[in-house]
Short mmCIF file of C-alpha atoms and ligand atoms in Angstrom, two decimals:
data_model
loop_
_atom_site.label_atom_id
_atom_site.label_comp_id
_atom_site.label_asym_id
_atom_site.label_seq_id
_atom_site.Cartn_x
_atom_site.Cartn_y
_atom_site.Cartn_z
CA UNK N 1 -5.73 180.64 57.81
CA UNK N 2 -8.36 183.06 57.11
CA UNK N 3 -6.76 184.10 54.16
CA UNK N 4 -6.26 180.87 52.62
CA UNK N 5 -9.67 179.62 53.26
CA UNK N 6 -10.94 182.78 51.45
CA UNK N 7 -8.99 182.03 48.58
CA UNK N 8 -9.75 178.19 48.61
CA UNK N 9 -13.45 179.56 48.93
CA UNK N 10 -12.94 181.88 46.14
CA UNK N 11 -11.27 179.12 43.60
CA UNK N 12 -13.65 176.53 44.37
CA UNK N 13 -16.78 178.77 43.37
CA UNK N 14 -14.72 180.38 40.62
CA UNK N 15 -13.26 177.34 38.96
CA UNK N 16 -14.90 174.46 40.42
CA UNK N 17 -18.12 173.29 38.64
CA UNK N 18 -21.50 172.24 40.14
CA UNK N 19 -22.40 168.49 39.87
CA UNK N 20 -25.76 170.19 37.96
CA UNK N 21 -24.46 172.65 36.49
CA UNK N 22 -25.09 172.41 32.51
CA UNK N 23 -21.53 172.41 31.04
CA UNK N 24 -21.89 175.63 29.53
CA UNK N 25 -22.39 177.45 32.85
CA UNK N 26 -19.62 175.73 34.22
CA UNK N 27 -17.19 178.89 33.92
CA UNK N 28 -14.77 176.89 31.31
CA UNK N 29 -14.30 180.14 29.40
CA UNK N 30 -12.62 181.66 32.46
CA UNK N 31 -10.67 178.56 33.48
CA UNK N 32 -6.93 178.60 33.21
CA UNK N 33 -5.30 175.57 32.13
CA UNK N 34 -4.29 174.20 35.73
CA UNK N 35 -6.68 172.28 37.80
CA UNK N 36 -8.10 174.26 40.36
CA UNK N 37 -7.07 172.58 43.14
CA UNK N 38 -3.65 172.99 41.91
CA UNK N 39 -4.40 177.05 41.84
CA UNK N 40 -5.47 176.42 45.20
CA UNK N 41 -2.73 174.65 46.47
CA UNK N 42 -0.26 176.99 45.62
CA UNK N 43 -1.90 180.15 46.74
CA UNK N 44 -3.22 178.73 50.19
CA UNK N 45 0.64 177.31 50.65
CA UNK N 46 2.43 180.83 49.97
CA UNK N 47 -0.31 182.62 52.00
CA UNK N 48 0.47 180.46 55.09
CA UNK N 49 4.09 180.22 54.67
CA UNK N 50 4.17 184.26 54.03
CA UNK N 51 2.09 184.48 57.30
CA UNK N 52 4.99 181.99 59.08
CA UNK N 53 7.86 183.69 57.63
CA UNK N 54 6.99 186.34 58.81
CA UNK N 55 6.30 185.52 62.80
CA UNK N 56 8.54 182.91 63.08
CA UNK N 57 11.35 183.17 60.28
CA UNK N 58 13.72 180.67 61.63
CA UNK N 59 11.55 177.74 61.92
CA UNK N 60 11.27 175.12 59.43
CA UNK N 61 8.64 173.93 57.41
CA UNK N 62 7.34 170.90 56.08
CA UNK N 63 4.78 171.25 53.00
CA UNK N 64 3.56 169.80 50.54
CA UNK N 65 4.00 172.13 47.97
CA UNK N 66 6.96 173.83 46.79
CA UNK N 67 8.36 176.54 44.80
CA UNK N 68 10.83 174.84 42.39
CA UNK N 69 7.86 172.88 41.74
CA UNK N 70 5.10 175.88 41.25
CA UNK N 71 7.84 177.23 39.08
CA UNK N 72 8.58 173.88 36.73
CA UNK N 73 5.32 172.55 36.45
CA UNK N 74 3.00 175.63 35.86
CA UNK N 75 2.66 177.64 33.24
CA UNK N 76 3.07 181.37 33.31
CA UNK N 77 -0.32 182.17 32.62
CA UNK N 78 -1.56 180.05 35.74
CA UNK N 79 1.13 181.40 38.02
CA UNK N 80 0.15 185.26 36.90
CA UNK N 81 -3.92 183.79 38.11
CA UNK N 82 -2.27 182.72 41.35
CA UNK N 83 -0.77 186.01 42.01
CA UNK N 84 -3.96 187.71 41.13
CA UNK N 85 -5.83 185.25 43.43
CA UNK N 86 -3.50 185.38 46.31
CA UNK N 87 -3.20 189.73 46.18
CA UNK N 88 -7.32 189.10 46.02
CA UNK N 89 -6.88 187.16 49.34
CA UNK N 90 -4.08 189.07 50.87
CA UNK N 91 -6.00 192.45 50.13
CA UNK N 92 -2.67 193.68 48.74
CA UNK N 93 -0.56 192.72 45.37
CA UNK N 94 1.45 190.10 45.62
CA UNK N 95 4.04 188.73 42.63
CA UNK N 96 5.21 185.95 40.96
CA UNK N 97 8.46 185.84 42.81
CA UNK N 98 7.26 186.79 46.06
CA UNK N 99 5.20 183.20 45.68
CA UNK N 100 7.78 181.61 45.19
CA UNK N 101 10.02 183.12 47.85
CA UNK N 102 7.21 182.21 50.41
CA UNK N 103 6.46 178.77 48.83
CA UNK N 104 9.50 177.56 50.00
CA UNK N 105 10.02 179.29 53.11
CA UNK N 106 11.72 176.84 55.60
CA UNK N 107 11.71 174.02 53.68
CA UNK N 108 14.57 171.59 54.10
CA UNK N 109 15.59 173.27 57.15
CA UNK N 110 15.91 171.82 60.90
CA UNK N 111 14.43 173.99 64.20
CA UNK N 112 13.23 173.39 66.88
CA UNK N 113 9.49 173.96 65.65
CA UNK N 114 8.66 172.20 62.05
CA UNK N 115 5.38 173.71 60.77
CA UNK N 116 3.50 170.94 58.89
CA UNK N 117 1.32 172.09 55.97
CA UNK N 118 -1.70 171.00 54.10
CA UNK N 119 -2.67 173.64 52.05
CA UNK N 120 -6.09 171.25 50.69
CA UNK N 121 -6.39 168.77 52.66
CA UNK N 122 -8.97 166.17 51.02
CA UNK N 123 -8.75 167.25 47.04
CA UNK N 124 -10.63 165.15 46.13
CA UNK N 125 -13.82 166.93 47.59
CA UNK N 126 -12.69 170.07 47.25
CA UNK N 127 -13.13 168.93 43.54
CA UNK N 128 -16.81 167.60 44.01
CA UNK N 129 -17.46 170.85 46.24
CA UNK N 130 -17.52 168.65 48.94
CA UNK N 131 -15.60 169.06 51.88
CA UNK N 132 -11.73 170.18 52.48
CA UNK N 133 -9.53 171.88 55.18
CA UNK N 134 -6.43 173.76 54.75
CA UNK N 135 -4.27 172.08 58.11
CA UNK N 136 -1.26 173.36 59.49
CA UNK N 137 0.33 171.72 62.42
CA UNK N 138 3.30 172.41 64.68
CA UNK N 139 5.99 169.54 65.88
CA UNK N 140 8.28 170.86 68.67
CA UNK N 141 10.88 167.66 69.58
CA UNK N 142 8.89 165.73 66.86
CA UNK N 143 5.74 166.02 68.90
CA UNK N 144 2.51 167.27 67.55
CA UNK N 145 2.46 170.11 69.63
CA UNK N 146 0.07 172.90 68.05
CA UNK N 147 -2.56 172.62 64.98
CA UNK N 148 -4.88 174.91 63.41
CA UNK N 149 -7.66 173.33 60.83
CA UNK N 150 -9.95 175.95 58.68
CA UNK N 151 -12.87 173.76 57.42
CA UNK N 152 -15.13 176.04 55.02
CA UNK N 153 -17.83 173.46 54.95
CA UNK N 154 -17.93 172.94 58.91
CA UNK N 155 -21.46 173.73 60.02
CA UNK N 156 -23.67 176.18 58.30
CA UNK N 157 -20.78 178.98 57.76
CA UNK N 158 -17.15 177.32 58.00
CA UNK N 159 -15.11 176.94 61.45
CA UNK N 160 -11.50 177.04 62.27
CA UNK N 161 -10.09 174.92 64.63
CA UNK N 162 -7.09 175.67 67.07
CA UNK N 163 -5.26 173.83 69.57
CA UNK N 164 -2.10 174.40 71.96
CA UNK N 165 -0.90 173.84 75.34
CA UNK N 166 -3.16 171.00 75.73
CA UNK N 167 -6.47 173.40 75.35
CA UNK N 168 -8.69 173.14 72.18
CA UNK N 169 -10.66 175.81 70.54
CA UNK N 170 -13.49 176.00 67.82
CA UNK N 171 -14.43 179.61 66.45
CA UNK N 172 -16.15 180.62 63.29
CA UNK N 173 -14.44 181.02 60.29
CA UNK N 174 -15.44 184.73 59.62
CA UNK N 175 -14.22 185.58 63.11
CA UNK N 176 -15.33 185.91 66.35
CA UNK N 177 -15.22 184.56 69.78
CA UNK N 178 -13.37 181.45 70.38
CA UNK N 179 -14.98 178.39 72.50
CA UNK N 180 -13.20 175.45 74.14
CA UNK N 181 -13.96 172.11 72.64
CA UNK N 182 -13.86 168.39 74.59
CA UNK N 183 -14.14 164.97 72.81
CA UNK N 184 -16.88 162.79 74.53
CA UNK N 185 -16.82 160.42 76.73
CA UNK N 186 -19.72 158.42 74.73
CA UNK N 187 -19.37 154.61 75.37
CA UNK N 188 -22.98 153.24 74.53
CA UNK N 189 -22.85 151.81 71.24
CA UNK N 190 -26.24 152.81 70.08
CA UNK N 191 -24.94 156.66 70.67
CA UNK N 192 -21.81 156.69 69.32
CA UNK N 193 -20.43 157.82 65.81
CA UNK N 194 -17.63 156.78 63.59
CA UNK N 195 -16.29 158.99 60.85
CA UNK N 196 -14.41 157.17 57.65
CA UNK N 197 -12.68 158.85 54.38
CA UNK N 198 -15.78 159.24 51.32
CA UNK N 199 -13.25 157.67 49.03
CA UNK N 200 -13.44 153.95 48.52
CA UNK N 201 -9.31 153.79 47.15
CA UNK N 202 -8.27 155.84 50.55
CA UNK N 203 -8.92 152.99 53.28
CA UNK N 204 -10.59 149.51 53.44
CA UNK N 205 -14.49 149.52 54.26
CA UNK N 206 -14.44 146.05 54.47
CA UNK N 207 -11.73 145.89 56.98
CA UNK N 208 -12.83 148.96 58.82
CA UNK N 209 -16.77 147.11 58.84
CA UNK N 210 -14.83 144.03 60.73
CA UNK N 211 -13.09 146.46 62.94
CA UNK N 212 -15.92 148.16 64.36
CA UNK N 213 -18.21 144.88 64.68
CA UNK N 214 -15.26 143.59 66.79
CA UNK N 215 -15.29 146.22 69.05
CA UNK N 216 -18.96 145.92 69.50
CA UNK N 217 -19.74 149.15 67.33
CA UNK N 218 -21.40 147.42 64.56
CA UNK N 219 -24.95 149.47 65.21
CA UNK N 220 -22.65 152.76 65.67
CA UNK N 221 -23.73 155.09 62.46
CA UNK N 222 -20.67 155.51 60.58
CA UNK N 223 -20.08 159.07 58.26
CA UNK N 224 -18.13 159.63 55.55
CA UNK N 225 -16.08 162.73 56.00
CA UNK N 226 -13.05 163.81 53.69
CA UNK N 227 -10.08 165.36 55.24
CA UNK N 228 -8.69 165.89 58.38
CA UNK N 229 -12.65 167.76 59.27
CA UNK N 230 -12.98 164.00 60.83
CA UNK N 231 -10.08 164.75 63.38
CA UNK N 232 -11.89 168.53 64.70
CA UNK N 233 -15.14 166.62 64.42
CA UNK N 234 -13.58 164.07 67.47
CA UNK N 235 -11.93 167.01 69.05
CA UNK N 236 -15.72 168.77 69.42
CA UNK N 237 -17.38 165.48 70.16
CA UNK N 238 -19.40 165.59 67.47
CA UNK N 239 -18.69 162.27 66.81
CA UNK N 240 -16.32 159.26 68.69
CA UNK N 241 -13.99 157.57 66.05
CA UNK N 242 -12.31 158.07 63.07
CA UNK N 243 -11.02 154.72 61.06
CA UNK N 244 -8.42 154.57 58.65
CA UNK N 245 -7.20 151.45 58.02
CA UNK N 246 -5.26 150.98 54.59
CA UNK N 247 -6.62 148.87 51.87
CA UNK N 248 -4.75 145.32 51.75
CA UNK N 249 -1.40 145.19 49.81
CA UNK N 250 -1.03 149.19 49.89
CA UNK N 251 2.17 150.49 49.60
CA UNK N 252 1.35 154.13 50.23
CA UNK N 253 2.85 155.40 53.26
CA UNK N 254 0.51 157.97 55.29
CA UNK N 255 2.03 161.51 54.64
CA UNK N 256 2.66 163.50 57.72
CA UNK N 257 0.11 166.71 56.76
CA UNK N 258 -2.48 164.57 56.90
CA UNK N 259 -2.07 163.70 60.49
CA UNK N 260 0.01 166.37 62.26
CA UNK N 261 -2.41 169.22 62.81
CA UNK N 262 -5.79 166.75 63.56
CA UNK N 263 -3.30 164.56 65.85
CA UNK N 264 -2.54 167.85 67.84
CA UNK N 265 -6.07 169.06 68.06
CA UNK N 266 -7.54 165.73 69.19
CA UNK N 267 -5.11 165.28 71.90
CA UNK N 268 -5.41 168.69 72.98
CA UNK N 269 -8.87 167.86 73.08
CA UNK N 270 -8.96 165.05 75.17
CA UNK N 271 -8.60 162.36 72.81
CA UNK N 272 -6.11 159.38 71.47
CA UNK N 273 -4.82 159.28 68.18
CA UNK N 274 -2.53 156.04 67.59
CA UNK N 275 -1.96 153.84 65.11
CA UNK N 276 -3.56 150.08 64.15
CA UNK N 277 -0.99 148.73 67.12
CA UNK N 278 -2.14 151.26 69.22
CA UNK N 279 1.23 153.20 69.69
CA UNK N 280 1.53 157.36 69.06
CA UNK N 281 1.93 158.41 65.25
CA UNK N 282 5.59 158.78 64.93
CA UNK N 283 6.41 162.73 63.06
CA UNK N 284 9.84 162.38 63.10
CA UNK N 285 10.64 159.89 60.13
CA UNK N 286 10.67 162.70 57.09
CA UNK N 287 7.64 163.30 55.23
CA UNK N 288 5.82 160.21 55.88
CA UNK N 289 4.12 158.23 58.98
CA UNK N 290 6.82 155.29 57.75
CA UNK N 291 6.93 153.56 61.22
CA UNK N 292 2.81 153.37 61.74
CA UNK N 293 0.28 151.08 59.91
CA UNK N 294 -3.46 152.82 59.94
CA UNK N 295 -5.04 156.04 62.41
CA UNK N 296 -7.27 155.27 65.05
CA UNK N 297 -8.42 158.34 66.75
CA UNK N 298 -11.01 158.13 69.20
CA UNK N 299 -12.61 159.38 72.52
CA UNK N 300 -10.22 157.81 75.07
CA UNK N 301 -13.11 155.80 76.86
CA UNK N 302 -13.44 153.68 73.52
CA UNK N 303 -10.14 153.87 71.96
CA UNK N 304 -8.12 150.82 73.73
CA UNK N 305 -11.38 148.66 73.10
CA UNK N 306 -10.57 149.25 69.19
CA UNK N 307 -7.59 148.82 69.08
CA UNK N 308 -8.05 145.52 70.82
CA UNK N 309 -10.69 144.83 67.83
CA UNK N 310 -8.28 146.19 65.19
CA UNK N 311 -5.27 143.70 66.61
CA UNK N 312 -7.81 140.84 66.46
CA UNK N 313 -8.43 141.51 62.65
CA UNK N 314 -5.41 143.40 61.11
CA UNK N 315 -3.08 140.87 61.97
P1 LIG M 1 -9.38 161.60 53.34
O1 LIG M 1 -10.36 162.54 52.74
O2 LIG M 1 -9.49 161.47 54.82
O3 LIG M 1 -9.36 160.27 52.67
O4 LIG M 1 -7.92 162.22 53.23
C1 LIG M 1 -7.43 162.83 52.09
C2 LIG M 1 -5.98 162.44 51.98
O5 LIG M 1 -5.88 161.09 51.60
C3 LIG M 1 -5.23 163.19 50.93
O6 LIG M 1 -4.65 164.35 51.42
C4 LIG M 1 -4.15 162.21 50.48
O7 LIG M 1 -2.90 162.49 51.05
C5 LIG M 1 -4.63 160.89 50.99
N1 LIG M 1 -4.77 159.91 49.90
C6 LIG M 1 -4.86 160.15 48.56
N2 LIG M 1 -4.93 158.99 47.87
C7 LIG M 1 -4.86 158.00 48.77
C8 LIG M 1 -4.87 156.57 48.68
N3 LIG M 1 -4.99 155.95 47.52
N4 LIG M 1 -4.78 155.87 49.84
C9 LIG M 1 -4.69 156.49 51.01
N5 LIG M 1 -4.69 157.84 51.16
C10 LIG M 1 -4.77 158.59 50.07
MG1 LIG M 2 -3.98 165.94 52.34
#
């Protein structure tokens, strides 16, 4: 995970451009053709799945990247810059084929474990230099069982957050000493906080607004967050909810790396992740969350109460 986040850290400054930044500064001459979340992508995927394959080389893996597709869709040039990014990373050379190789470790395999990977999780800010994790979780049985979330933008430094065997851990993202983490037990409106995606096309404000004012959190400060940072910010109690309620008329089915490692780390944490009916995020229907509408994950003194608020509305 540290790996990964060092090359996501390294891309983003690289490639990325400042929202000030004049556009000749903004490293364009030194751009390859791909998007740089794309270069990203790819190179935080095969460092994670190299790091699996080689642990744990019978389990499968879920991802949302692939090989056949790194191969396809980009072109030479940009695969030889992910190479050279990911050997940067690794702190020894890695190839073109070895990429591909790990890119696709696992995939379309059963096990009993399924790692579930998000190599950027929340693009879209890692794009406005906002914030991003790279989120791997663990189903055993279909449960979320295990998760690990490196957020480079946590706190003044970066964090990476762990959970497993029902215990939760926060340590920094350069290393170092590991410290349990509880959700809160925060009822009082006036104290609590809700987190919601920063972009508008990802979830419903409105409905989310009527939501909270049915649950009698309509003072509660509410902070937009991108990526599955919301879920570790429950999981340290750093704040008490985390809405996602899908616009009206979407089609688009939840995808499963967006929930399986923040799920894991919440409940390990103390908290309850469930869906707009209240019931437990169901991992085992293929890529996507196809049997649950919305995410409601919340300190477990004020999660039924919002749910109650959400069936009131939603319906
Ligand atoms: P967040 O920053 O919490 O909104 O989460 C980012 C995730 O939202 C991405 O990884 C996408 O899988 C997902 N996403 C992208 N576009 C949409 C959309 N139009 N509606 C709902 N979710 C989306
Ligand atoms: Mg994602």
């Amino acid at each position: 995970m540290r790996q990964a986040a060092a090359l996501c850290r390294i891309v983003q400054a690289r490639y990325v451009p400042a929202a000030d930044a004049p556009q000749s500064a903004a490293g364009a001459a030194s751009k390859p053709g791909a998007e740089p979340v794309t270069l990203a992508d790819y190179g935080a995927q095969a460092i994670v799945c190299r790091a699996i394959s080689r642990a744990f080389p019978d389990d499968a893996v879920i991802a949302e990247e692939s090989g056949r597709q790194f191969e396809e869709l980009i072109a030479a040039a940009d695969q030889t810059a992910v190479a050279a990014l990911v050997s940067e990373a690794l702190g020894e050379p890695a190839r073109v084929a070895d990429l591909v190789r790990w890119l696709d470790h696992g995939q379309g395999r059963a096990a009993e474990r399924t790692w579930v990977i998000d190599p950027i999780d929340g693009t879209k800010g890692f794009l406005a230099r906002r914030h991003y994790v790279i989120a791997v979780g663990v189903l055993r049985g279909g449960q979320p069982a295990a998760g690990v979330i490196a957020a480079p933008h946590y706190g003044q430094n970066g964090a990476i957050f762990a959970a497993q065997n029902g215990a939760a851990s926060v340590q920094p993202l350069a290393g170092g000493p590991a410290r349990p983490i509880r959700v809160s037990q925060r009822t009082d409106p006036a104290a609590l906080v809700v987190l919601e995606s920063v972009e508008k096309s990802h979830a419903s404000r409105e409905l989310m607004a009527q939501v909270r004012t049915a649950a009698g959190l309509g003072a509660a400060p509410v902070i937009r967050l991108d990526s599955q940072e919301k879920y570790a910010c429950i999981a340290a109690g750093d704040a008490d909810l985390y809405l996602r309620l899908p616009r009206l008329h979407s089609a688009r089915p939840h995808m499963i790396w967006d929930h399986a490692a923040g799920t894991a780390i919440v409940q390990s944490a103390g908290g309850v992740v469930s869906d707009v009916d209240g019931a437990p995020l169901d991992f085992t229907q293929g890529r996507t969350l196809a049997r649950n509408h919305g995410v409601i994950a919340a300190n477990p003194r004020i999660h039924a109460r919002v749910v109650q608020a959400a069936q009131s509305i939603c319906l």
